[in-house]
Short mmCIF file of C-alpha atoms in Angstrom, two decimals:
data_model
loop_
_atom_site.label_atom_id
_atom_site.label_comp_id
_atom_site.label_asym_id
_atom_site.label_seq_id
_atom_site.Cartn_x
_atom_site.Cartn_y
_atom_site.Cartn_z
CA UNK W 13 17.15 -115.90 86.36
CA UNK W 14 20.64 -116.69 86.29
CA UNK W 15 22.94 -115.59 89.62
CA UNK W 16 24.80 -113.16 87.52
CA UNK W 17 21.62 -111.49 86.04
CA UNK W 18 20.08 -111.35 89.64
CA UNK W 19 23.79 -109.84 91.24
CA UNK W 20 23.49 -107.15 88.41
CA UNK W 21 19.64 -106.42 89.71
CA UNK W 22 20.72 -106.21 92.93
CA UNK W 23 24.12 -104.33 92.77
CA UNK W 24 26.72 -105.35 94.90
CA UNK W 25 24.08 -107.67 96.96
CA UNK W 26 24.58 -111.49 97.19
CA UNK W 27 21.74 -113.03 95.32
CA UNK W 28 18.83 -114.33 97.36
CA UNK W 29 19.94 -117.89 97.12
CA UNK W 30 16.80 -119.92 97.48
CA UNK W 31 13.66 -120.61 99.39
CA UNK W 32 14.41 -121.78 103.06
CA UNK W 33 10.70 -122.39 103.57
CA UNK W 34 7.01 -121.50 102.74
CA UNK W 35 4.95 -121.46 106.22
CA UNK W 36 1.13 -121.92 106.54
CA UNK W 37 -0.82 -122.43 109.46
CA UNK W 38 -2.24 -125.56 110.42
CA UNK W 39 -5.23 -127.11 112.03
CA UNK W 40 -3.84 -129.93 113.98
CA UNK W 41 -0.03 -131.01 113.88
CA UNK W 42 -0.40 -134.50 113.34
CA UNK W 43 -3.31 -134.80 110.68
CA UNK W 44 -0.67 -132.35 108.57
CA UNK W 45 1.95 -134.77 109.53
CA UNK W 46 -0.24 -137.64 107.84
CA UNK W 47 -0.57 -135.50 104.54
CA UNK W 48 3.01 -134.42 103.92
CA UNK W 49 4.88 -137.33 105.50
CA UNK W 50 2.56 -140.26 104.82
CA UNK W 51 1.13 -139.33 101.76
CA UNK W 52 3.25 -136.96 99.97
CA UNK W 53 6.59 -138.56 101.44
CA UNK W 54 7.78 -135.27 102.98
CA UNK W 55 10.08 -136.44 105.94
CA UNK W 56 9.04 -134.71 108.80
CA UNK W 57 12.75 -132.66 109.84
CA UNK W 58 11.80 -130.91 113.05
CA UNK W 59 9.04 -130.01 115.73
CA UNK W 60 9.68 -127.16 117.36
CA UNK W 61 7.71 -126.34 120.71
CA UNK W 62 7.70 -122.55 120.93
CA UNK W 63 6.48 -120.75 124.24
CA UNK W 64 6.55 -117.23 122.84
CA UNK W 65 6.61 -115.43 119.38
CA UNK W 66 10.73 -114.19 118.59
CA UNK W 67 11.16 -110.83 117.88
CA UNK W 68 7.47 -109.64 119.73
CA UNK W 69 8.11 -111.16 122.72
CA UNK W 70 4.26 -112.34 123.18
CA UNK W 71 3.48 -115.58 125.35
CA UNK W 72 1.85 -117.33 122.40
CA UNK W 73 2.74 -121.18 122.66
CA UNK W 74 2.80 -122.94 118.89
CA UNK W 75 4.35 -125.83 117.67
CA UNK W 76 6.39 -125.34 114.16
CA UNK W 77 7.02 -128.25 111.72
CA UNK W 78 9.10 -128.94 109.12
CA UNK W 79 8.95 -131.09 105.96
CA UNK W 80 12.10 -131.79 103.99
CA UNK W 81 11.84 -131.96 100.11
CA UNK W 82 14.83 -133.64 98.07
CA UNK W 83 16.53 -130.46 97.54
CA UNK W 84 16.81 -129.92 101.61
CA UNK W 85 14.38 -126.78 101.20
CA UNK W 86 11.21 -127.24 103.54
CA UNK W 87 7.40 -126.08 103.72
CA UNK W 88 6.73 -125.48 107.30
CA UNK W 89 3.59 -125.28 109.29
CA UNK W 90 2.29 -123.75 112.72
CA UNK W 91 0.23 -125.40 115.03
CA UNK W 92 -1.22 -122.60 117.47
CA UNK W 93 -4.72 -123.24 118.39
CA UNK W 94 -5.37 -120.41 120.47
CA UNK W 95 -5.67 -117.80 117.85
CA UNK W 96 -7.01 -120.46 115.22
CA UNK W 97 -10.86 -120.38 113.55
CA UNK W 98 -12.53 -123.13 111.64
CA UNK W 99 -12.69 -120.38 109.08
CA UNK W 100 -8.73 -120.14 108.65
CA UNK W 101 -8.96 -124.04 107.46
CA UNK W 102 -11.36 -123.98 104.41
CA UNK W 103 -10.96 -124.49 100.87
CA UNK W 104 -9.57 -121.40 99.59
CA UNK W 105 -8.88 -120.75 95.53
CA UNK W 106 -5.86 -121.61 94.23
CA UNK W 107 -5.44 -117.64 93.06
CA UNK W 108 -5.57 -117.10 97.15
CA UNK W 109 -2.82 -119.54 98.44
CA UNK W 110 -1.59 -122.69 97.20
CA UNK W 111 1.84 -124.21 96.99
CA UNK W 112 2.97 -126.39 94.06
CA UNK W 113 5.99 -129.48 94.32
CA UNK W 114 8.27 -130.49 91.27
CA UNK W 115 8.78 -133.92 89.90
CA UNK W 116 10.90 -134.67 86.98
CA UNK W 117 8.60 -137.27 84.82
CA UNK W 118 5.43 -137.90 83.38
CA UNK W 119 5.80 -141.09 84.97
CA UNK W 120 6.54 -139.88 88.07
CA UNK W 121 3.30 -137.55 88.19
CA UNK W 122 1.22 -139.97 87.33
CA UNK W 123 1.90 -142.09 90.22
CA UNK W 124 2.08 -139.79 92.79
CA UNK W 125 -1.56 -138.99 91.77
CA UNK W 126 -1.89 -142.66 91.94
CA UNK W 127 -0.74 -142.85 95.08
CA UNK W 128 -3.00 -140.15 96.55
CA UNK W 129 -5.90 -140.95 95.20
CA UNK W 130 -5.18 -144.53 96.89
CA UNK W 131 -4.79 -142.70 100.43
CA UNK W 132 -8.42 -141.24 99.75
CA UNK W 133 -7.46 -138.13 98.93
CA UNK W 134 -9.28 -136.30 95.82
CA UNK W 135 -6.04 -135.46 93.13
CA UNK W 136 -7.40 -134.42 89.98
CA UNK W 137 -5.45 -133.65 86.51
CA UNK W 138 -3.33 -133.87 85.20
CA UNK W 139 -4.01 -130.06 83.55
CA UNK W 140 -2.10 -129.07 80.74
CA UNK W 141 -0.53 -125.18 81.63
CA UNK W 142 1.68 -125.44 77.92
CA UNK W 143 4.43 -125.05 80.10
CA UNK W 144 3.80 -127.53 82.88
CA UNK W 145 1.40 -130.41 83.56
CA UNK W 146 -0.20 -130.29 87.01
CA UNK W 147 -2.02 -132.32 89.79
CA UNK W 148 -3.76 -131.04 91.92
CA UNK W 149 -5.55 -131.98 95.64
CA UNK W 150 -6.23 -129.75 99.09
CA UNK W 151 -4.29 -130.81 102.46
CA UNK W 152 -6.50 -130.71 105.48
CA UNK W 153 -5.80 -127.42 106.64
CA UNK W 154 -7.81 -126.16 102.82
CA UNK W 155 -3.94 -124.95 101.11
CA UNK W 156 -4.66 -126.06 97.79
CA UNK W 157 -1.69 -128.72 96.96
CA UNK W 158 0.17 -129.35 93.69
CA UNK W 159 2.63 -131.12 91.89
CA UNK W 160 4.11 -130.33 88.54
CA UNK W 161 6.08 -131.50 85.86
CA UNK W 162 8.24 -129.38 83.51
CA UNK W 163 6.87 -129.67 79.83
CA UNK W 164 9.79 -130.21 77.00
CA UNK W 165 10.75 -126.68 75.97
CA UNK W 166 10.30 -125.29 79.56
CA UNK W 167 13.72 -123.12 79.75
CA UNK W 168 13.18 -121.65 76.24
CA UNK W 169 9.60 -120.95 76.91
CA UNK W 170 10.76 -119.01 79.85
CA UNK W 171 13.57 -117.44 78.49
CA UNK W 172 10.86 -116.11 75.82
CA UNK W 173 8.20 -115.12 78.60
CA UNK W 174 11.45 -113.21 80.19
CA UNK W 175 11.66 -110.83 76.77
CA UNK W 176 8.09 -109.62 77.41
CA UNK W 177 7.63 -109.50 81.27
CA UNK W 178 7.94 -105.92 82.11
CA UNK W 179 5.61 -105.39 79.02
CA UNK W 180 3.52 -107.74 79.99
CA UNK W 181 2.75 -105.98 83.87
CA UNK W 182 2.34 -102.66 81.87
CA UNK W 183 -0.46 -103.73 79.50
CA UNK W 184 -2.46 -105.66 82.26
CA UNK W 185 -2.23 -102.66 84.77
CA UNK W 186 -3.28 -100.46 82.21
CA UNK W 187 -6.43 -102.85 81.47
CA UNK W 188 -6.97 -103.70 85.37
CA UNK W 189 -6.23 -100.29 86.50
CA UNK W 190 -9.84 -98.97 86.84
CA UNK W 191 -11.17 -101.77 88.36
CA UNK W 192 -8.08 -102.04 91.35
CA UNK W 193 -8.82 -98.40 91.97
CA UNK W 194 -12.69 -98.94 92.95
CA UNK W 195 -11.64 -101.62 94.50
CA UNK W 196 -8.69 -100.48 96.94
CA UNK W 197 -8.13 -97.44 96.02
CA UNK W 198 -5.35 -95.51 94.02
CA UNK W 199 -2.99 -94.76 97.27
CA UNK W 200 -2.70 -98.53 98.09
CA UNK W 201 -1.86 -99.09 94.08
CA UNK W 202 0.77 -96.85 94.22
CA UNK W 203 2.60 -97.42 97.65
CA UNK W 204 6.07 -98.42 97.15
CA UNK W 205 6.90 -99.18 100.63
CA UNK W 206 6.22 -102.03 103.04
CA UNK W 207 4.15 -102.13 105.85
CA UNK W 208 5.68 -101.62 109.09
CA UNK W 209 7.14 -104.79 110.78
CA UNK W 210 5.73 -105.26 114.05
CA UNK W 211 8.75 -107.46 115.57
CA UNK W 212 11.42 -105.78 117.58
CA UNK W 213 15.20 -105.48 116.15
#
């Protein structure tokens, strides 16, 4: 979406410019640093020790790690062992959670796959999704990690998808509504308010 289009959809508000970071729990800070810095080449730019959770004022010590991408945005992790369990780090399906990074050429994609496999991390693909080609692996925390390449014609394909996005949601919801109601209840599907925040203002 262009800035002009986003401004139109938010009225007088300035558009949200980008993702600052996505954050996940990790089993161990050094193990996570090895994967993201040594294997994926994302420099560690911060490792902040906190003694309490800001906004909640709870005494929960944790380490907050940040790894930088080339565009300046970051991926972050929390090392907080007291509240962690091994089950939180089991491999999950890509539908449940995954993070995808971007490269610019097929050569780069294949070179990254070779490097990742050489580091002893199983990396499969490339998988052709039509609009992107992707390689996949898991980080030490069970997070599915993807590196993708935009296919030729990506922008045009996404422009066409934008035209039918709203209608496709309506079609999909009509097709799946009964299944979702049976699983979650109609009230959960119809709710248009966020869950209340537990953080203090």
